[in-house]
Short mmCIF file of C-alpha atoms in Angstrom, two decimals:
data_model
loop_
_atom_site.label_atom_id
_atom_site.label_comp_id
_atom_site.label_asym_id
_atom_site.label_seq_id
_atom_site.Cartn_x
_atom_site.Cartn_y
_atom_site.Cartn_z
CA MET A 8 29.44 -8.67 29.02
CA PRO A 9 26.38 -10.91 29.75
CA GLY A 10 23.85 -8.01 29.57
CA PHE A 11 25.59 -7.00 26.24
CA LEU A 12 24.83 -10.72 24.72
CA LEU A 13 21.42 -10.82 25.83
CA LEU A 14 20.75 -7.41 24.11
CA ALA A 15 22.56 -8.60 20.98
CA LEU A 16 20.51 -11.84 21.14
CA ALA A 17 17.18 -9.36 21.33
CA GLY A 18 18.42 -7.60 18.35
CA LEU A 19 18.88 -10.78 16.45
CA ALA A 20 15.65 -12.10 17.17
CA GLY A 21 13.67 -8.94 16.31
CA GLN A 22 15.67 -8.56 13.06
CA LEU A 23 14.87 -12.17 12.06
CA ILE A 24 11.12 -11.42 12.57
CA ASP A 25 11.50 -7.86 11.32
CA GLY A 26 13.27 -9.15 8.24
CA ALA A 27 11.17 -11.83 7.35
CA LEU A 28 7.63 -10.50 8.49
CA GLY A 29 8.09 -6.53 7.90
CA MET A 30 7.88 -5.84 11.51
CA ALA A 31 8.73 -6.27 15.16
CA PHE A 32 12.43 -5.08 15.45
CA GLY A 33 11.31 -1.93 17.11
CA LEU A 34 8.80 -3.20 19.18
CA THR A 35 10.94 -6.38 20.42
CA SER A 36 13.95 -4.10 21.43
CA THR A 37 11.86 -1.12 22.77
CA THR A 38 10.00 -3.86 24.74
CA VAL A 39 12.94 -5.39 26.23
CA LEU A 40 14.47 -1.91 27.36
CA LEU A 41 11.52 -0.67 29.02
CA THR A 42 11.21 -3.99 30.86
CA VAL A 43 14.72 -3.38 32.12
CA GLY A 44 13.95 0.35 33.27
CA VAL A 45 14.98 2.39 30.36
CA ALA A 46 12.80 5.53 29.99
CA PRO A 47 10.52 5.23 27.13
CA ALA A 48 12.36 8.17 24.88
CA ALA A 49 15.73 6.82 25.71
CA ALA A 50 14.37 3.33 24.71
CA SER A 51 13.11 4.65 21.44
CA ALA A 52 15.97 6.69 20.78
CA SER A 53 18.21 3.39 21.28
CA THR A 54 16.09 1.43 19.05
CA HIS A 55 16.15 4.02 16.07
CA LEU A 56 19.83 4.74 16.43
CA ALA A 57 20.48 0.96 16.16
CA GLU A 58 17.98 0.72 13.30
CA ILE A 59 20.25 2.95 11.35
CA GLY A 60 22.75 0.16 10.80
CA THR A 61 20.13 -2.75 11.01
CA THR A 62 17.58 -1.15 8.22
CA LEU A 63 20.56 -0.45 6.09
CA ALA A 64 21.76 -4.05 6.06
CA SER A 65 18.06 -5.20 5.87
CA GLY A 66 17.56 -2.79 2.74
CA LEU A 67 20.45 -4.00 1.20
CA SER A 68 19.94 -7.65 1.79
CA HIS A 69 16.41 -7.58 0.44
CA SER A 70 17.80 -5.77 -2.66
CA ALA A 71 20.14 -8.43 -3.03
CA PHE A 72 17.21 -10.98 -3.18
CA GLY A 73 14.81 -8.89 -5.39
CA ASN A 74 12.47 -8.08 -2.52
CA VAL A 75 12.56 -4.19 -3.11
CA ASP A 76 9.87 -2.19 -5.56
CA TRP A 77 12.21 0.83 -6.14
CA SER A 78 9.40 2.74 -7.69
CA LYS A 79 7.92 3.36 -4.31
CA ILE A 80 10.80 4.04 -2.06
CA ALA A 81 10.81 7.68 -2.50
CA TRP A 82 7.06 8.04 -1.78
CA LEU A 83 7.57 6.06 1.50
CA ALA A 84 10.95 7.06 2.72
CA VAL A 85 10.35 10.96 2.37
CA PRO A 86 7.17 11.40 4.11
CA GLY A 87 7.95 8.86 6.63
CA ALA A 88 11.10 10.42 7.67
CA VAL A 89 9.76 13.74 7.95
CA ALA A 90 6.91 12.37 10.11
CA ALA A 91 9.46 10.37 12.55
CA PHE A 92 11.40 13.27 13.04
CA ALA A 93 8.35 15.00 14.15
CA GLY A 94 7.23 12.29 16.21
CA ALA A 95 10.68 11.96 17.75
CA THR A 96 10.51 15.56 18.95
CA PHE A 97 7.23 15.26 20.24
CA LEU A 98 7.97 12.41 22.23
CA THR A 99 11.02 14.12 24.00
CA SER A 100 8.34 16.25 25.46
CA LEU A 101 5.46 14.44 25.96
CA PRO A 102 4.45 10.67 26.88
CA ALA A 103 3.40 8.62 24.24
CA SER A 104 1.12 6.04 26.58
CA ALA A 105 -2.10 8.04 25.10
CA ALA A 106 -1.64 7.04 21.63
CA ALA A 107 -0.91 3.38 22.69
CA PRO A 108 -4.51 2.25 22.89
CA VAL A 109 -5.58 3.94 19.68
CA VAL A 110 -2.78 2.38 17.73
CA ALA A 111 -3.33 -1.03 19.12
CA VAL A 112 -7.07 -0.93 18.44
CA ILE A 113 -6.23 -0.28 14.98
CA LEU A 114 -3.59 -2.75 14.51
CA PHE A 115 -5.57 -5.57 16.05
CA GLY A 116 -8.60 -4.95 13.49
CA LEU A 117 -5.82 -5.02 11.13
CA GLY A 118 -4.18 -8.32 12.16
CA ALA A 119 -7.75 -9.90 12.16
CA TYR A 120 -8.24 -8.85 8.67
CA ILE A 121 -5.25 -9.96 7.17
CA LEU A 122 -5.41 -13.23 9.02
CA ALA A 123 -8.82 -14.05 7.62
CA ARG A 124 -8.04 -12.73 4.24
CA PHE A 125 -5.02 -14.97 3.61
CA VAL A 126 -6.51 -18.01 5.22
CA PHE A 127 -9.40 -17.96 3.04
CA LEU A 128 -7.74 -16.87 0.03
CA ARG A 129 -8.97 -18.97 -2.81
CA SER A 130 -5.79 -19.16 -4.67
CA GLY A 131 -1.83 -18.23 -3.82
CA ALA A 132 -2.10 -15.98 -6.84
CA VAL A 133 -1.50 -12.08 -5.69
CA ARG A 134 -3.16 -9.24 -8.06
CA VAL A 135 -0.30 -6.94 -8.36
CA ARG A 136 -1.82 -3.51 -9.20
CA ARG A 137 -0.62 0.09 -9.12
CA ILE A 138 -0.92 1.79 -5.94
CA ARG A 139 -1.38 5.35 -6.18
CA ARG A 140 1.00 8.21 -4.28
CA ARG A 141 -2.19 9.42 -2.55
CA PHE A 142 -2.28 6.46 -0.75
CA LEU A 143 1.34 5.72 -0.01
CA VAL A 144 2.17 9.32 1.19
CA PRO A 145 -0.36 9.59 4.02
CA LEU A 146 0.41 5.99 4.95
CA ALA A 147 4.08 6.58 5.34
CA ALA A 148 3.41 9.69 7.28
CA VAL A 149 1.22 8.05 9.83
CA ALA A 150 3.56 5.09 10.09
CA GLY A 151 6.73 7.22 10.53
CA PHE A 152 5.08 9.32 13.23
CA MET A 153 3.71 6.20 15.22
CA ASP A 154 7.14 4.46 14.68
CA ALA A 155 8.93 7.17 16.72
CA MET A 156 6.40 7.78 19.11
CA GLY A 157 5.98 4.08 19.93
CA GLY A 158 9.62 2.78 19.30
CA GLY A 159 7.97 0.55 16.51
CA GLY A 160 5.36 1.09 14.03
CA TRP A 161 6.56 1.36 10.72
CA GLY A 162 6.21 -2.29 9.92
CA PRO A 163 3.22 -2.91 11.99
CA VAL A 164 0.94 0.05 10.31
CA GLY A 165 2.81 0.35 6.85
CA SER A 166 3.32 -3.23 5.95
CA SER A 167 -0.09 -4.13 7.27
CA MET A 168 -2.01 -1.56 5.38
CA LEU A 169 -0.11 -2.52 2.05
CA LEU A 170 -0.65 -6.05 2.83
CA ALA A 171 -4.39 -5.42 3.28
CA SER A 172 -4.52 -3.65 0.03
CA GLY A 173 -3.63 -6.94 -1.64
CA ARG A 174 -1.81 -4.88 -4.41
CA MET A 175 1.68 -6.52 -3.64
CA GLU A 176 3.25 -9.62 -3.02
CA PRO A 177 4.04 -9.93 0.63
CA ARG A 178 7.66 -10.56 0.04
CA LYS A 179 7.77 -7.22 -2.01
CA VAL A 180 5.93 -5.51 0.95
CA VAL A 181 8.16 -6.53 3.53
CA GLY A 182 11.53 -5.75 1.39
CA THR A 183 10.09 -2.22 0.15
CA MET A 184 9.35 -1.05 3.75
CA ALA A 185 12.56 -2.33 5.03
CA ALA A 186 14.52 -0.63 2.50
CA ALA A 187 12.49 2.62 2.94
CA GLU A 188 12.73 2.39 7.06
CA PHE A 189 16.47 3.31 6.48
CA LEU A 190 15.49 7.08 5.97
CA VAL A 191 12.63 6.87 8.38
CA THR A 192 15.08 5.75 10.90
CA VAL A 193 17.52 8.54 10.03
CA GLY A 194 14.56 11.14 10.65
CA ALA A 195 13.60 9.64 14.09
CA SER A 196 17.20 9.42 15.25
CA ALA A 197 17.67 12.98 14.31
CA GLY A 198 14.68 14.20 16.21
CA PHE A 199 15.86 12.31 19.32
CA LEU A 200 19.57 13.52 19.10
CA LEU A 201 17.94 16.98 19.11
CA GLY A 202 15.64 16.59 22.05
CA LEU A 203 17.97 14.43 24.30
CA SER A 204 21.40 15.05 25.65
CA THR A 205 24.14 12.11 24.65
CA SER A 206 24.06 11.24 28.43
CA GLU A 207 20.55 10.20 28.31
CA ILE A 208 21.11 7.55 25.33
CA PRO A 209 22.81 4.26 26.43
CA PHE A 210 25.21 3.89 23.46
CA THR A 211 26.16 0.31 24.88
CA VAL A 212 22.73 -0.66 24.32
CA VAL A 213 22.46 0.62 20.99
CA ALA A 214 25.57 -1.09 19.98
CA ALA A 215 24.28 -4.57 21.26
CA LEU A 216 20.88 -3.99 19.31
CA LEU A 217 23.07 -2.94 16.22
CA VAL A 218 25.29 -6.25 16.26
CA GLY A 219 22.31 -8.71 16.41
CA GLY A 220 20.28 -6.87 13.84
CA VAL A 221 23.11 -6.81 11.35
CA VAL A 222 23.98 -10.45 11.86
CA GLY A 223 20.26 -11.44 11.36
CA ALA A 224 19.59 -9.02 8.64
CA PRO A 225 20.64 -11.34 5.52
CA LEU A 226 19.27 -14.48 6.98
CA ALA A 227 16.03 -12.85 7.53
CA ALA A 228 15.82 -11.43 3.43
CA TRP A 229 16.56 -14.90 2.64
CA VAL A 230 13.92 -16.45 4.78
CA VAL A 231 11.12 -14.00 3.20
CA ARG A 232 12.09 -14.94 -0.63
CA LEU A 233 10.90 -18.61 0.32
CA LEU A 234 7.80 -18.15 2.06
CA PRO A 235 4.80 -18.38 -0.04
CA ALA A 236 2.36 -15.20 -0.16
CA ARG A 237 -0.44 -17.09 1.84
CA LEU A 238 1.50 -18.33 4.40
CA MET A 239 3.50 -15.36 4.85
CA GLY A 240 0.35 -13.07 5.15
CA THR A 241 -1.11 -15.65 7.80
CA LEU A 242 2.14 -15.27 9.78
CA VAL A 243 1.95 -11.38 9.74
CA GLY A 244 -1.72 -11.43 10.64
CA GLY A 245 -1.02 -13.83 13.78
CA ILE A 246 2.10 -11.45 14.95
CA ILE A 247 0.03 -8.39 14.79
CA LEU A 248 -2.91 -9.70 16.79
CA LEU A 249 -0.56 -11.20 19.51
CA THR A 250 1.72 -8.41 19.83
CA ASN A 251 -1.32 -6.06 20.20
CA ALA A 252 -3.71 -8.33 22.01
CA ARG A 253 -2.75 -6.83 25.80
CA THR A 254 -2.91 -3.29 24.80
CA PHE A 255 -5.98 -3.68 22.87
CA LEU A 256 -7.80 -5.35 26.04
CA ASP A 257 -6.51 -2.61 28.00
CA ALA A 258 -8.00 -0.23 25.90
CA VAL A 259 -11.40 -1.73 26.14
CA GLY A 260 -11.32 -2.42 29.63
CA LEU A 261 -10.74 -6.18 29.43
CA GLY A 262 -6.92 -6.81 30.24
CA ARG A 263 -7.06 -7.73 33.67
CA PHE A 264 -9.72 -10.46 33.47
CA ALA A 265 -9.39 -11.80 29.87
CA ALA A 266 -5.77 -11.66 28.91
CA ALA A 267 -4.99 -15.23 29.40
CA PRO A 268 -7.94 -16.74 28.01
CA VAL A 269 -7.90 -14.34 24.84
CA TYR A 270 -4.15 -15.43 24.34
CA ALA A 271 -5.07 -19.02 24.35
CA VAL A 272 -8.04 -18.49 22.05
CA LEU A 273 -5.69 -16.28 19.59
CA ALA A 274 -2.91 -18.83 19.99
CA ALA A 275 -5.24 -21.82 19.00
CA VAL A 276 -6.91 -19.92 16.12
CA TRP A 277 -3.47 -18.87 14.68
CA LEU A 278 -2.15 -22.50 14.87
CA ALA A 279 -5.10 -24.01 13.12
CA ALA A 280 -4.93 -21.20 10.28
CA LEU A 281 -1.29 -22.06 9.97
CA ILE A 282 -1.94 -25.77 9.56
CA HIS A 283 -4.79 -25.16 7.26
CA VAL A 284 -2.73 -22.93 5.07
CA VAL A 285 0.33 -25.33 4.91
CA ARG A 286 -2.03 -28.08 3.85
CA THR A 287 -3.82 -26.09 1.45
CA ILE A 288 -0.28 -24.92 -0.09
CA ARG A 289 0.71 -28.45 -0.43
CA ARG A 290 -2.59 -29.60 -2.17
CA GLU A 291 -2.36 -26.77 -4.71
CA ARG A 292 1.47 -27.51 -5.59
CA ALA A 293 0.72 -31.10 -6.02
CA ALA A 294 -2.31 -30.17 -8.38
CA VAL A 295 -0.12 -27.80 -10.22
CA ARG A 296 2.56 -30.27 -10.73
CA HIS A 297 0.10 -32.95 -11.79
CA ASP A 298 -1.71 -30.44 -14.42
CA GLU A 299 1.12 -28.68 -15.91
CA GLY A 300 4.09 -31.20 -15.52
CA ALA A 301 6.34 -28.56 -13.75
CA PRO A 302 7.87 -28.55 -10.44
CA ALA A 303 7.13 -25.08 -9.45
CA PHE A 304 6.31 -21.74 -10.96
CA GLN A 305 7.99 -18.27 -11.11
CA ASP A 306 6.78 -14.56 -11.06
CA GLY A 307 6.01 -13.26 -14.42
CA PRO A 308 4.69 -9.95 -15.53
CA PRO A 309 1.08 -9.01 -14.66
CA LEU A 310 -1.69 -9.73 -17.16
CA GLU A 311 -4.15 -6.94 -18.23
CA ASP A 312 -6.56 -7.70 -15.37
CA GLY A 313 -3.78 -8.06 -12.77
CA ARG A 314 -3.02 -11.80 -12.82
CA THR A 315 0.41 -13.29 -13.30
CA PHE A 316 1.65 -15.96 -15.32
CA GLU A 317 4.62 -18.45 -15.86
CA GLY A 318 7.01 -16.65 -18.35
CA GLY A 319 6.51 -17.02 -22.19
CA THR A 320 5.21 -15.11 -24.87
CA GLY A 321 2.07 -13.67 -23.10
CA THR A 322 -0.24 -16.13 -24.63
CA GLU A 323 -0.54 -18.87 -21.90
CA SER A 324 -3.53 -18.93 -19.28
CA ALA A 325 -2.85 -17.30 -16.13
CA VAL A 326 -1.88 -19.51 -13.18
CA PRO A 327 -1.48 -18.96 -9.36
CA VAL A 328 2.05 -17.76 -8.34
CA HIS A 329 3.80 -19.78 -5.74
CA GLN A 330 6.78 -18.74 -4.35
CA SER A 331 9.45 -21.32 -3.63
#
């Protein structure tokens, strides 16, 4: 029972992060399982079987809070599910360690880009523009394959690229990727069930992760709706950097010597970035309340140049969108 509760808490923590930032349930859960000695394929299989329930709960929660762009679901979920099935069947016969350094280098670079982009963003406004299918389909395929291979990757790869594109609100990125992940998880789980015997899958572990994840899903979906776009991007960028720093350093041959100082520097930079962003958001909101005489703004339809405005007839001037 103590072990079950600890794993349930790990699932709860992972889902709170995943549901709010679009990543980390798989990475958190798989890391915990590997630490206690579960084989890589079994750890990834357990995580994905639990995610069938957690992603369903997360997708429904995000949909209830208006965080899902349903026009993009099929173009993400279908290629992602097919690729995840392929990745799962591949992992059951080959180790995934060779792919980890390459993925870590890519994600570390994306994390740095996202952090810098949102910290130095001139306005809290997000330019909502059309995202082409020829971008979504290969992105989903790569993210789905890496998710199955590494026990987590759908959020870090897919959400990171969508955030970096600057064409969707962060809360929409998180909610849409969470809803699409259900089919991706089903595809990966099917591959693992075909490649592994049921005796190799610790179903007690699956149940513990599932309980914790389902409990955390509605709370995480509520939290993501409240976070401003700039703060959300800064949080995501820092999470990506910190979670991939050690593997990145090992890939470039510096893991043994530079891990501690690099983590200290990254943590300090992330903290400074968060403080700067929070102060900037407060100043912008105070200026908006002073100039417009309104306490907050709500999302409105996009203008022709991609900006958004606070509701009305369409003749008002464009203003930054601040989520509250």
